[in-house]
Each structure stands twice: as structure tokens, then as C-alpha cells.
Coordinates of C-alpha atoms and ligand atoms in Angstrom, one line a residue:
X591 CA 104.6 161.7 24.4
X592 CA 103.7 159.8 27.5
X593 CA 104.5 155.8 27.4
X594 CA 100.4 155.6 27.8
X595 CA 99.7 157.5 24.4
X596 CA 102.1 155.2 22.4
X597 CA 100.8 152.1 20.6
X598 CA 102.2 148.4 21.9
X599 CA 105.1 147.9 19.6
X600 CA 106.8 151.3 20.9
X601 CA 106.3 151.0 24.4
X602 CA 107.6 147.2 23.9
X603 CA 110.9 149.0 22.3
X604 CA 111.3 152.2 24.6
X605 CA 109.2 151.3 28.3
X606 CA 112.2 151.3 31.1
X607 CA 114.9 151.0 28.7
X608 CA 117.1 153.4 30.4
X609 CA 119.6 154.3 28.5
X610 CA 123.6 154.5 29.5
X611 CA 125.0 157.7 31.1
X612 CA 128.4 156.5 31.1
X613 CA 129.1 155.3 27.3
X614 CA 125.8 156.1 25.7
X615 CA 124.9 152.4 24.8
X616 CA 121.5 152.4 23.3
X617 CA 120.6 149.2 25.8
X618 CA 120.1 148.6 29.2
X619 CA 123.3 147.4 30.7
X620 CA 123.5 144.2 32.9
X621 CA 124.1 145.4 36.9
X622 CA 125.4 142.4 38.2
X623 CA 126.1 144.2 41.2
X624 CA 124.9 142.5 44.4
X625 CA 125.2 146.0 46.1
X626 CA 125.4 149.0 45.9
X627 CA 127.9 151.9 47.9
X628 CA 125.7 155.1 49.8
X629 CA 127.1 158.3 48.9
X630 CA 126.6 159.3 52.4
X631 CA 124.3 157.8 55.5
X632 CA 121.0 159.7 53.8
X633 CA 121.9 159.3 49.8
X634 CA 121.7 156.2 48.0
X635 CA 121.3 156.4 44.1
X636 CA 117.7 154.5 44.4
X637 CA 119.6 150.9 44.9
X638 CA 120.7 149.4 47.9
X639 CA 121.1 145.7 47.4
X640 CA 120.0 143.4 44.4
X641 CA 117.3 141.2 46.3
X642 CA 115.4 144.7 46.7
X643 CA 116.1 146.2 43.8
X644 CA 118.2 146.1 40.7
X645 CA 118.4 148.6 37.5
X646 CA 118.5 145.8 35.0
X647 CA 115.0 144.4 37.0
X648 CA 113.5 148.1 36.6
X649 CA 113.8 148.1 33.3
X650 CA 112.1 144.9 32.7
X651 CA 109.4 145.5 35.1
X652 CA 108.2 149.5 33.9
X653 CA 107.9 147.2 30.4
X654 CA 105.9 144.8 31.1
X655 CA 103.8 147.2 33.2
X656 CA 103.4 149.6 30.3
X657 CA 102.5 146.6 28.4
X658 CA 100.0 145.1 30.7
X659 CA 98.4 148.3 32.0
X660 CA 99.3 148.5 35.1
X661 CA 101.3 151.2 37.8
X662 CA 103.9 148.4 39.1
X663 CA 105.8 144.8 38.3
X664 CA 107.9 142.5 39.9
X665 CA 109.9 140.5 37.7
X666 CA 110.4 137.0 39.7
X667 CA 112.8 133.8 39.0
X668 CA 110.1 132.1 37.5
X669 CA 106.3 131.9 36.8
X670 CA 106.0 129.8 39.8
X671 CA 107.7 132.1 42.3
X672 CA 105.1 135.0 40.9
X673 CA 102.4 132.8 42.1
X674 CA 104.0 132.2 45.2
X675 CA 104.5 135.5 45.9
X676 CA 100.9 136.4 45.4
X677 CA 99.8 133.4 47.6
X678 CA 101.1 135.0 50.4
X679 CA 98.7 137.9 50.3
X680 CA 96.1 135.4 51.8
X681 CA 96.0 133.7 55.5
X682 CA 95.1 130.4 56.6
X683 CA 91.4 130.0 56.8
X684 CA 90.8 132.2 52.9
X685 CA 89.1 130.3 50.2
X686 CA 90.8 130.8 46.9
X687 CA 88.5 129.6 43.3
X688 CA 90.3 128.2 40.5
X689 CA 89.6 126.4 37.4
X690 CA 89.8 122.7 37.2
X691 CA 92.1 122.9 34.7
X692 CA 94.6 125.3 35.3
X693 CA 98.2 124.9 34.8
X694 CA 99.2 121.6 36.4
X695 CA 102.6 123.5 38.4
X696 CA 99.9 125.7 39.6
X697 CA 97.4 122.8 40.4
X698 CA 100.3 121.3 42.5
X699 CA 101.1 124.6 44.9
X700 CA 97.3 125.4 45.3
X701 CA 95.9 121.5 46.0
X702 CA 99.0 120.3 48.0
X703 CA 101.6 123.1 49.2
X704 CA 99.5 125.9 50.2
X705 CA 97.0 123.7 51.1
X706 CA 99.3 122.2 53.7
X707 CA 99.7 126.4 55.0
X708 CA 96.2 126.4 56.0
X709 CA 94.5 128.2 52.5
X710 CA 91.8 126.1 50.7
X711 CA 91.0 125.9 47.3
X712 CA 87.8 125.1 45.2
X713 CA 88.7 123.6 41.6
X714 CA 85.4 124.4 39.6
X715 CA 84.5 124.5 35.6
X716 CA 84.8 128.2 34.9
X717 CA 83.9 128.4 31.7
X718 CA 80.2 128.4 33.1
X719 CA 80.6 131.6 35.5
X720 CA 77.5 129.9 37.3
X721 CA 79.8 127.5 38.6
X722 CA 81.9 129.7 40.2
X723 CA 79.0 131.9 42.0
X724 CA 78.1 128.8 43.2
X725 CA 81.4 128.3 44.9
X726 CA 81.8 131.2 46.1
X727 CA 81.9 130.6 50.6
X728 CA 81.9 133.8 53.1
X729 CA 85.9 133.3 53.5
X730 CA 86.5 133.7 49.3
X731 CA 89.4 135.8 48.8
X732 CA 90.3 135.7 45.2
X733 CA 89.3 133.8 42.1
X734 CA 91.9 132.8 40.3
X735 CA 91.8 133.2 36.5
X736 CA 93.4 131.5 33.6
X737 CA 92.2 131.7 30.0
X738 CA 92.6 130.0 27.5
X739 CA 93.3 126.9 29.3
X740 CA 95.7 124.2 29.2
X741 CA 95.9 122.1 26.7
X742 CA 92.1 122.0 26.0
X743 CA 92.1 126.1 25.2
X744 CA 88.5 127.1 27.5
X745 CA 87.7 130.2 27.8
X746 CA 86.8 132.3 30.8
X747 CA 84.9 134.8 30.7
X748 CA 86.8 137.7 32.3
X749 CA 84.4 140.2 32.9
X750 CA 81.9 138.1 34.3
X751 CA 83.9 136.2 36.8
X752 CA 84.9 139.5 37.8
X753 CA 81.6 140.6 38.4
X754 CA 81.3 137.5 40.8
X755 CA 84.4 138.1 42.5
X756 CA 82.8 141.9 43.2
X757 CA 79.9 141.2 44.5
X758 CA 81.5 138.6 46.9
X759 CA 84.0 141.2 47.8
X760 CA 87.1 139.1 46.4
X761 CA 89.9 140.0 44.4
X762 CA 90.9 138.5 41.4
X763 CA 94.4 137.5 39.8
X764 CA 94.6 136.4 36.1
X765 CA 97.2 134.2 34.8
X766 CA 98.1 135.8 31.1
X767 CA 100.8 133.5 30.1
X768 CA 99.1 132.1 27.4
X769 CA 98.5 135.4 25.2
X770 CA 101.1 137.5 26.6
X771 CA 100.0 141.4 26.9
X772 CA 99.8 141.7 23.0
X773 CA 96.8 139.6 23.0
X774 CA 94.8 139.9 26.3
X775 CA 95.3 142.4 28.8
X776 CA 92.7 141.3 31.8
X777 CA 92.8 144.7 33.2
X778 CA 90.5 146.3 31.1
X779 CA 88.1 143.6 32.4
X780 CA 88.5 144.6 36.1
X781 CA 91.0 142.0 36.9
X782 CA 93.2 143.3 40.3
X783 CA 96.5 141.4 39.5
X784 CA 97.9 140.0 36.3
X785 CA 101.0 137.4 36.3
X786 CA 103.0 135.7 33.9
X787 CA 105.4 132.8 32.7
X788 CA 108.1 135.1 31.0
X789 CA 109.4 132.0 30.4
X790 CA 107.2 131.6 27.5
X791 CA 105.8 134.4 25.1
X792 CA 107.5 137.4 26.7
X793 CA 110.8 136.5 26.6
X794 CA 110.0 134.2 23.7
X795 CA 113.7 132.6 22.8
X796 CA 113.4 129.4 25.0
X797 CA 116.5 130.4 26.7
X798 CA 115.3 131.8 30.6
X799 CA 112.9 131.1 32.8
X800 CA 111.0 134.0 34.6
X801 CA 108.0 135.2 36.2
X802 CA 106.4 138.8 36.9
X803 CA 103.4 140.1 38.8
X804 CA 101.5 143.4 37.7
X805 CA 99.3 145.7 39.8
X806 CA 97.4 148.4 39.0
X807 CA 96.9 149.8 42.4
X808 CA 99.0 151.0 45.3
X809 CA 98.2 149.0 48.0
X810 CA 98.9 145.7 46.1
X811 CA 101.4 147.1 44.3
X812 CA 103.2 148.3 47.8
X813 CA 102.3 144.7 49.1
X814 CA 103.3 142.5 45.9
X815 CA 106.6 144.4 46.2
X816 CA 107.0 144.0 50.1
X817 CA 106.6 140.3 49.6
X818 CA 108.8 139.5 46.6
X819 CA 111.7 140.9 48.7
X820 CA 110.8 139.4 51.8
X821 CA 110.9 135.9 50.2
X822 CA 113.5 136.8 47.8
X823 CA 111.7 136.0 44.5
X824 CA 113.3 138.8 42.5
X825 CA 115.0 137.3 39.4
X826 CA 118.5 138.0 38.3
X827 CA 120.2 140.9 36.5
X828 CA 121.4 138.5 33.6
X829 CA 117.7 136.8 33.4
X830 CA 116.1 140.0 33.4
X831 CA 118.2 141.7 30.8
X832 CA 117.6 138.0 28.8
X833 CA 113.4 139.2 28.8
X834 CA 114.0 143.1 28.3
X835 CA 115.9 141.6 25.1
X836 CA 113.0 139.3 24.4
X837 CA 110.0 141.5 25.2
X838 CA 110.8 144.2 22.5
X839 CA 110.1 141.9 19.8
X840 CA 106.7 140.5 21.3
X841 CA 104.5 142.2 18.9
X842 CA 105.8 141.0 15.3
X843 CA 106.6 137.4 17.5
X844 CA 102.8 137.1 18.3
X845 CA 101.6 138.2 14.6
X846 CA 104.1 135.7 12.8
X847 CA 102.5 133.1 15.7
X848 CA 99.2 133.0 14.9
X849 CA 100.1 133.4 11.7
X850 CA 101.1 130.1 11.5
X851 CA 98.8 128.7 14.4
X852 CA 95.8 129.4 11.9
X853 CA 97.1 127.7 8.7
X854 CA 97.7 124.9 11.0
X855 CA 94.8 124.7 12.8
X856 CA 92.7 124.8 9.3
X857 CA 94.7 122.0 7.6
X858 CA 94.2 119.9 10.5
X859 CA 90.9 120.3 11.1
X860 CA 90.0 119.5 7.5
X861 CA 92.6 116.7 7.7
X862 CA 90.8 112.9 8.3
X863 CA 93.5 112.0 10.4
X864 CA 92.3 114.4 13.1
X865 CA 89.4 113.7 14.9
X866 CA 88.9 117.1 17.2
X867 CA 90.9 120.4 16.7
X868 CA 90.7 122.5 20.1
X869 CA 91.9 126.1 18.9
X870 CA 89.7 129.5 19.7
X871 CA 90.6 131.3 16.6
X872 CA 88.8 128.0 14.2
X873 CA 84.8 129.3 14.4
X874 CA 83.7 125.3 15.5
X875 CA 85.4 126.4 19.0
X876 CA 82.3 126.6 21.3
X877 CA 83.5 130.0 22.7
X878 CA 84.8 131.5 19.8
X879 CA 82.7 134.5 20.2
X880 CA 83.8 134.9 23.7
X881 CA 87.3 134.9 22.6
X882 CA 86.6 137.2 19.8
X883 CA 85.1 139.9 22.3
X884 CA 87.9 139.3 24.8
X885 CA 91.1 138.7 23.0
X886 CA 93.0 140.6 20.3
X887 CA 93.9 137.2 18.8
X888 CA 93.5 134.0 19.1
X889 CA 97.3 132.9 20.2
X890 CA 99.1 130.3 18.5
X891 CA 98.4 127.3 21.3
X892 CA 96.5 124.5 20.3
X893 CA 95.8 120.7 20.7
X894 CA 94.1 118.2 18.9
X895 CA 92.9 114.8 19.3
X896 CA 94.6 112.4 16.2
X897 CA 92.5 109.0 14.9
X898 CA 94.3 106.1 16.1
X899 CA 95.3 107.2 19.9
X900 CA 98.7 106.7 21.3
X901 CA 100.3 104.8 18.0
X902 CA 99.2 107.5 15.7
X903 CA 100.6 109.9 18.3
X904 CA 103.9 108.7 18.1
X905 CA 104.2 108.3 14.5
X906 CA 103.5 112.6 14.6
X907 CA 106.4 113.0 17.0
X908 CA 108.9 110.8 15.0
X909 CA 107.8 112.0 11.7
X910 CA 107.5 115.5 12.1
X911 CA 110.6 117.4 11.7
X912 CA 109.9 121.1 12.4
X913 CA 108.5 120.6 15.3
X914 CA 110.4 119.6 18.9
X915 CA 109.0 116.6 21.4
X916 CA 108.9 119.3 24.0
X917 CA 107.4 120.6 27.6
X918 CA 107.4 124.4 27.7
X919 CA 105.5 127.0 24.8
X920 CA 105.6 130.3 23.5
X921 CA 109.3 130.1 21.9
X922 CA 110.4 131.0 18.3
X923 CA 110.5 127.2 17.3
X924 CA 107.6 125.2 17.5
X925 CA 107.0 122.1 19.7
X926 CA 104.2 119.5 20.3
X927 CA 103.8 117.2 23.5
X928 CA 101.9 114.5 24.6
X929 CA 100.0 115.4 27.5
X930 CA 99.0 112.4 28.8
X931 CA 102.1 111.5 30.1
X932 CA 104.0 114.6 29.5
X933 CA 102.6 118.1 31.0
X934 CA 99.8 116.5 32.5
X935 CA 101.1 113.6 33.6
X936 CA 101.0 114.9 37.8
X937 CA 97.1 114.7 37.0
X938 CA 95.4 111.3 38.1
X939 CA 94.2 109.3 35.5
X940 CA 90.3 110.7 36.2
X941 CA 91.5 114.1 36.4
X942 CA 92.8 114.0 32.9
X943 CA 89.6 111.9 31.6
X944 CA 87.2 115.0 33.3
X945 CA 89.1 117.6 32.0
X946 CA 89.0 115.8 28.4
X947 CA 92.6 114.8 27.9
X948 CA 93.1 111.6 26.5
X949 CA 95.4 109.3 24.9
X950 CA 94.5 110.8 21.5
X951 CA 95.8 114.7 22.5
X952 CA 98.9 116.0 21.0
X953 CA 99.6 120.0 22.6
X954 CA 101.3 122.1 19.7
X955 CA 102.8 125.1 20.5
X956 CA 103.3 126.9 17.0
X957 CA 106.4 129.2 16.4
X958 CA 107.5 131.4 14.5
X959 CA 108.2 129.4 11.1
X960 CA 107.2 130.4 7.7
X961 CA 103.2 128.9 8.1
X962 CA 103.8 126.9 4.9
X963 CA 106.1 125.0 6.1
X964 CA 104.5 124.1 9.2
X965 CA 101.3 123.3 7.6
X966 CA 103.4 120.9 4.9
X967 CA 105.7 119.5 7.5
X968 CA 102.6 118.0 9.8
X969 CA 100.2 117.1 7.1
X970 CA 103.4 114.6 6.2
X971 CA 103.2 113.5 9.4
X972 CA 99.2 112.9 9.1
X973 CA 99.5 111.5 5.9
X974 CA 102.1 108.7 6.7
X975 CA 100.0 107.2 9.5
Ligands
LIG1057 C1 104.8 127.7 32.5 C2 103.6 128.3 33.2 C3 103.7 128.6 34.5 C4 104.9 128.4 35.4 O1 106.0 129.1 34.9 P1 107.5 128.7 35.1 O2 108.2 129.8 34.5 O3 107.7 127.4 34.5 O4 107.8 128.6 36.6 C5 102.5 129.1 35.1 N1 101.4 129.3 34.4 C6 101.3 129.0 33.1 C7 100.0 129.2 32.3 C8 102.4 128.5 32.4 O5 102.3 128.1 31.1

């Protein structure tokens, strides 16, 4: 049996988890080697040196290539370094569309750092795929998707931003951090590259951070590869055998996620404390049916908007115990943050105000916990205002 004919949860287990020659350990052992000795001037046994290649790092990137779809990944140091890699595909002089709301790291490279290198960027709402035909200029390279969004959960429509990115002769690269492969795999929508946070659902433990790119043909796959060496983005041997560990258990993780992100989000929508619930998987969401079409779940990220602004806010973060006053997502334990002056705080004060974060949003980033518990532990909170 292929790795493509098994379901999600065995390739999670078994894709490039090679196993030990030596002392038949059923794991992938670290290779903290930096290099590696030629049998003779033609033979090497597939490894030279680390930055170009590492066992450990092949394991971890034939996973999450079975798991996303795809022929080839690069696992990176971080998320940010797998978007840095990509950036260099383009020259000075291509136009690259992106959401107005994308992740604010991202926001940061695209509007000021690449920026600087000569590439230019249109920010644009792209949960109306109108907006982003209308953007599109004869230089457009790529259209950059994210969905949901961050921390207001928007959708984009995949398949039809594709479409737009066809017919303009661009490529596209989807950011899946937020569902991880379980959830959303953007390839079966057209999408040409798909890139990740490890750091947050696939390696899932809060304990590394990480990045990897995916491709799903040869050229890019050749040139994503040829880049991440060049700049020296590969991640470690210890950090990728941290996610090989992680990924394996990213199936049950997800289902015991929104397992608990949908008792939550029902409580607190019904809950008068709450003024505004922003969560795909609650039928209110205005793209719900979007999200039902495109996703396999609705994740376990959510925000909402609490009665009473900034004081209420900070009641919830001092009075709720299961849940950490922390940046970051996609981890076992479950955190909330404030974005106005937490993840979104690099944002101008207008930025935030158009994208529809205000003083009243609280991010939650639901783990793992038995759902009853998190449901009792922040209606406490709410109650207690
Ligand atoms: C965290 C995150 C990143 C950046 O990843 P790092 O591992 O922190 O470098 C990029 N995109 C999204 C959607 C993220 O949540």
C-alpha cells in the first residue's frame, strides 16, 4: 500500500519515518551531524552537509508532504523563513496580492522588508474575490492566500482566487497554518505552494518553532529547494525530530480541538456578556457555507468581542484559569490574547479599526482540554464581570 492510498492518521504515523538500520528503533533518530564522510570521490550515502540536507529533515518533510498533497517540502527554522524563502522566487518590479489582514509578521516582511528589495504589494479585502481581480496589474506574480484570517476568522475563497490568479497568469501560495493539513489542504483547490507555522498545529506542543514549504510540482519544488539552501533556512535536526514527534498525533489533536472550540464558541455566543463571536463553525458566521464547502472543520481559533471593552477584557485574563495570557496558537493548552495591543499591536491604530479589531476582542486559541471544562472555566470568567 502506497502512502497516497492510506487515510491521514497513517500517513501522519508512517510518511518518512525511516526506520533504524543499526538498532532497529522504531523512530527516526536525531542526525546531529553537520556532515557527512564520502565513501569515495563519486559515493555519498544521499547527505553531504546539514544546511543541504539532513535525514532527520527528510523525514519531517516526505510527512508533511504526504499530508499536504504535495511531491516535495522544506522544513525551515520558522514560519517566517518559509515565507522568506518563497519571496525570493520573485524579482524587483513583481506585484504580489495579499489580504489586508493577514498575519501581522507577514504584513511586516511584505509592506516594509521586501518592499525595500524592490517587490510591491497590494493589501486588498479578499473575502470579495472581486476585489482582488480588480487588483490584479500586468506585473502580478502571485496572490498570496490565507484563510481563515487572523483574529477576525474571514474566509477566502480558494478556488475562486485561484481562478483569478489563472487567468492573470500568476501563481498562488496559501498560508495553511491555521487548519493545519487535517483541515484544509489548498491543493485540491489549484493552489501552487502551500506553507506553514509548524510552530503551531503541526508540531502542536508549544515547544519549537518551525516552518515548511510544500510544492506539488518540479520546477518549484527544484527552485523552493535551491533557495532554502542557498539562504540557509533549513531547520535543525533536534527541531525537526521535535515536529516529526508532533505531527503523528495531528489528527486526534485537531478532533479533541474543535471539539472543544465548538462548546466554547456556543456558550459564548449565547452568553450576554459577549457581544460578537467571530468563529466559522457557529452558522451566524457570514461565510459559514464557504467554510463548510472548503474545510474539513472548522478549527479551533476564534475571537470574540466582550460587553464592556478593555476592563471586561482584563477581568477574562485574570479570572480565567485554564487558559494562558498568551501570543502563539495551535498548542495542547489553550490561550487567549488581547489583540489590540498584543498580536496586532505592529498594526496602526486605523489599520486595526478597518480590519475590525477593537478594544473589545479577546483571540482564544482552544486546546486540547476536556470541552467541559473550558466551557465552565470561561463562563466563570463572564459571569464575574
Ligand atoms: C505564526 C504564524 C506565522 C509565522 O510563523 P513563525 O513560526 O512564528 O515564524 C506565519 N503565518 C501564520 C498564519 C502564523 O500564525
Amino acid at each position: 500500500m502506497d502512502s497516497q492510498n492510506q487515510h491521514f492518521e497513517t500517513r501522519s504515523v508512517h510518511a518518512g519515518v525511516a526506520k533504524d538500520n543499526s538498532y532497529n528503533s522504531v523512530i527516526t533518530p536525531i542526525y546531529p551531524s553537520s556532515t557527512f564522510y564520502w565513501d569515495d570521490l563519486q559515493t555519498t550515502r544521499g547527505y553531504d552537509y546539514t544546511r543541504s540536507g539532513n535525514p532527520t529533515r527528510t523525514g519531517l518533510e516526505q510527512n508533511i508532504a504526504a499530508l499536504e498533497g504535495g511531491i516535495d517540502c522544506r522544513a525551515t527554522c520558522t514560519g517566517m523563513s518559509a515565507i522568506t524563502a518563497v519571496l525570493h522566487m520573485f524579482q524587483p518590479g513583481d506585484h504580489i496580492i495579499a489580504s489586508d489582514d493577514i498575519y501581522g509578521g507577514t504584513y511586516r516582511l511584505f509592506a516594509d522588508v521586501f518592499t525595500r528589495q524592490g517587490l510591491e504589494f497590494s493589501f486588498v479585502k479578499m473575502t470579495d474575490p472581486a476585489n482582488v481581480k480588480a487588483a490584479v496589474r500586468p506585473n502580478t506574480k502571485c496572490i498570496w492566500i490565507e484563510t481563515p484570517s487572523n483574529p477576525l476568522m474571514n474566509i477566502v475563497d480558494i478556488a475562486a482566487v485561484v481562478e483569478v490568479a489563472q487567468s492573470a497568469g500568476a501563481i498562488t501560495i496559501a498560508d495553511n497554518t491555521f487548519l493545519s493539513p487535517y483541515l484544509q489542504r489548498p491543493f485540491e483547490f489549484g493552489v501552487d505552494i502551500v506553507l506553514h507555522s509548524t510552530t503551531k498545529y503541526i508540531n502542536g506542543h508549544s515547544d519549537v518553532v518551525g516552518g515548511a514549504v510544500v510544492t506539488r510540482d518540479k520546477e518549484n519544488a527544484e527552485r523552493v529547494a535551491y533557495l532554502v539552501n542557498a539562504l540557509g533556512l533549513g531547520c535543525s535536526p533536534f527541531d525537526a525530530w521535535l515536529v516529526l514527534r508532533g505531527v503523528k498525533t495531528l489528527a486526534p489533536r485537531m478532533e479533541a480541538h474543535q471539539r472543544g472550540a465548538m462548546a466554547l464558541a456556543e456558550m459564548l455566543d449565547a452568553h450576554p456578556a459577549v457581544e460578537k463571536v467571530y468563529y466559522p463553525g457557529l452558522p451566524t458566521h457570514p461565510q459559514y457555507d464557504l467554510a463548510k464547502r472548503q474545510q474539513k472543520g472548522f478549527g479551533a481559533m476564534m475571537s470574540f468581542d466582550v460587553v464592556g471593552g478593555r476592563p471586561a477584557a482584563e477581568h477574562i485574563f485574570r479570572t480565567a484559569r485554564l487558559y494562558s495570557l498568551a501570543e502563539s496558537l495551535g498548542g495542547v493548552e489553550s490561550l487567549f490574547e488581547y489583540p489590540e495591543s498584543m498580536s496586532h499591536a505592529s498594526m496602526t491604530l486605523e489599520a486595526r479599526r478597518n480590519a475590525g479589531i477593537t478594544e473589545k476582542t479577546i483571540r482564544v486559541s482552544v486546546g486540547i482540554e476536556n470541552p467541559d471544562d473550558l466551557v465552565a472555566d470561561m463562563q466563570q470568567a463572564l459571569d464575574s464581570i
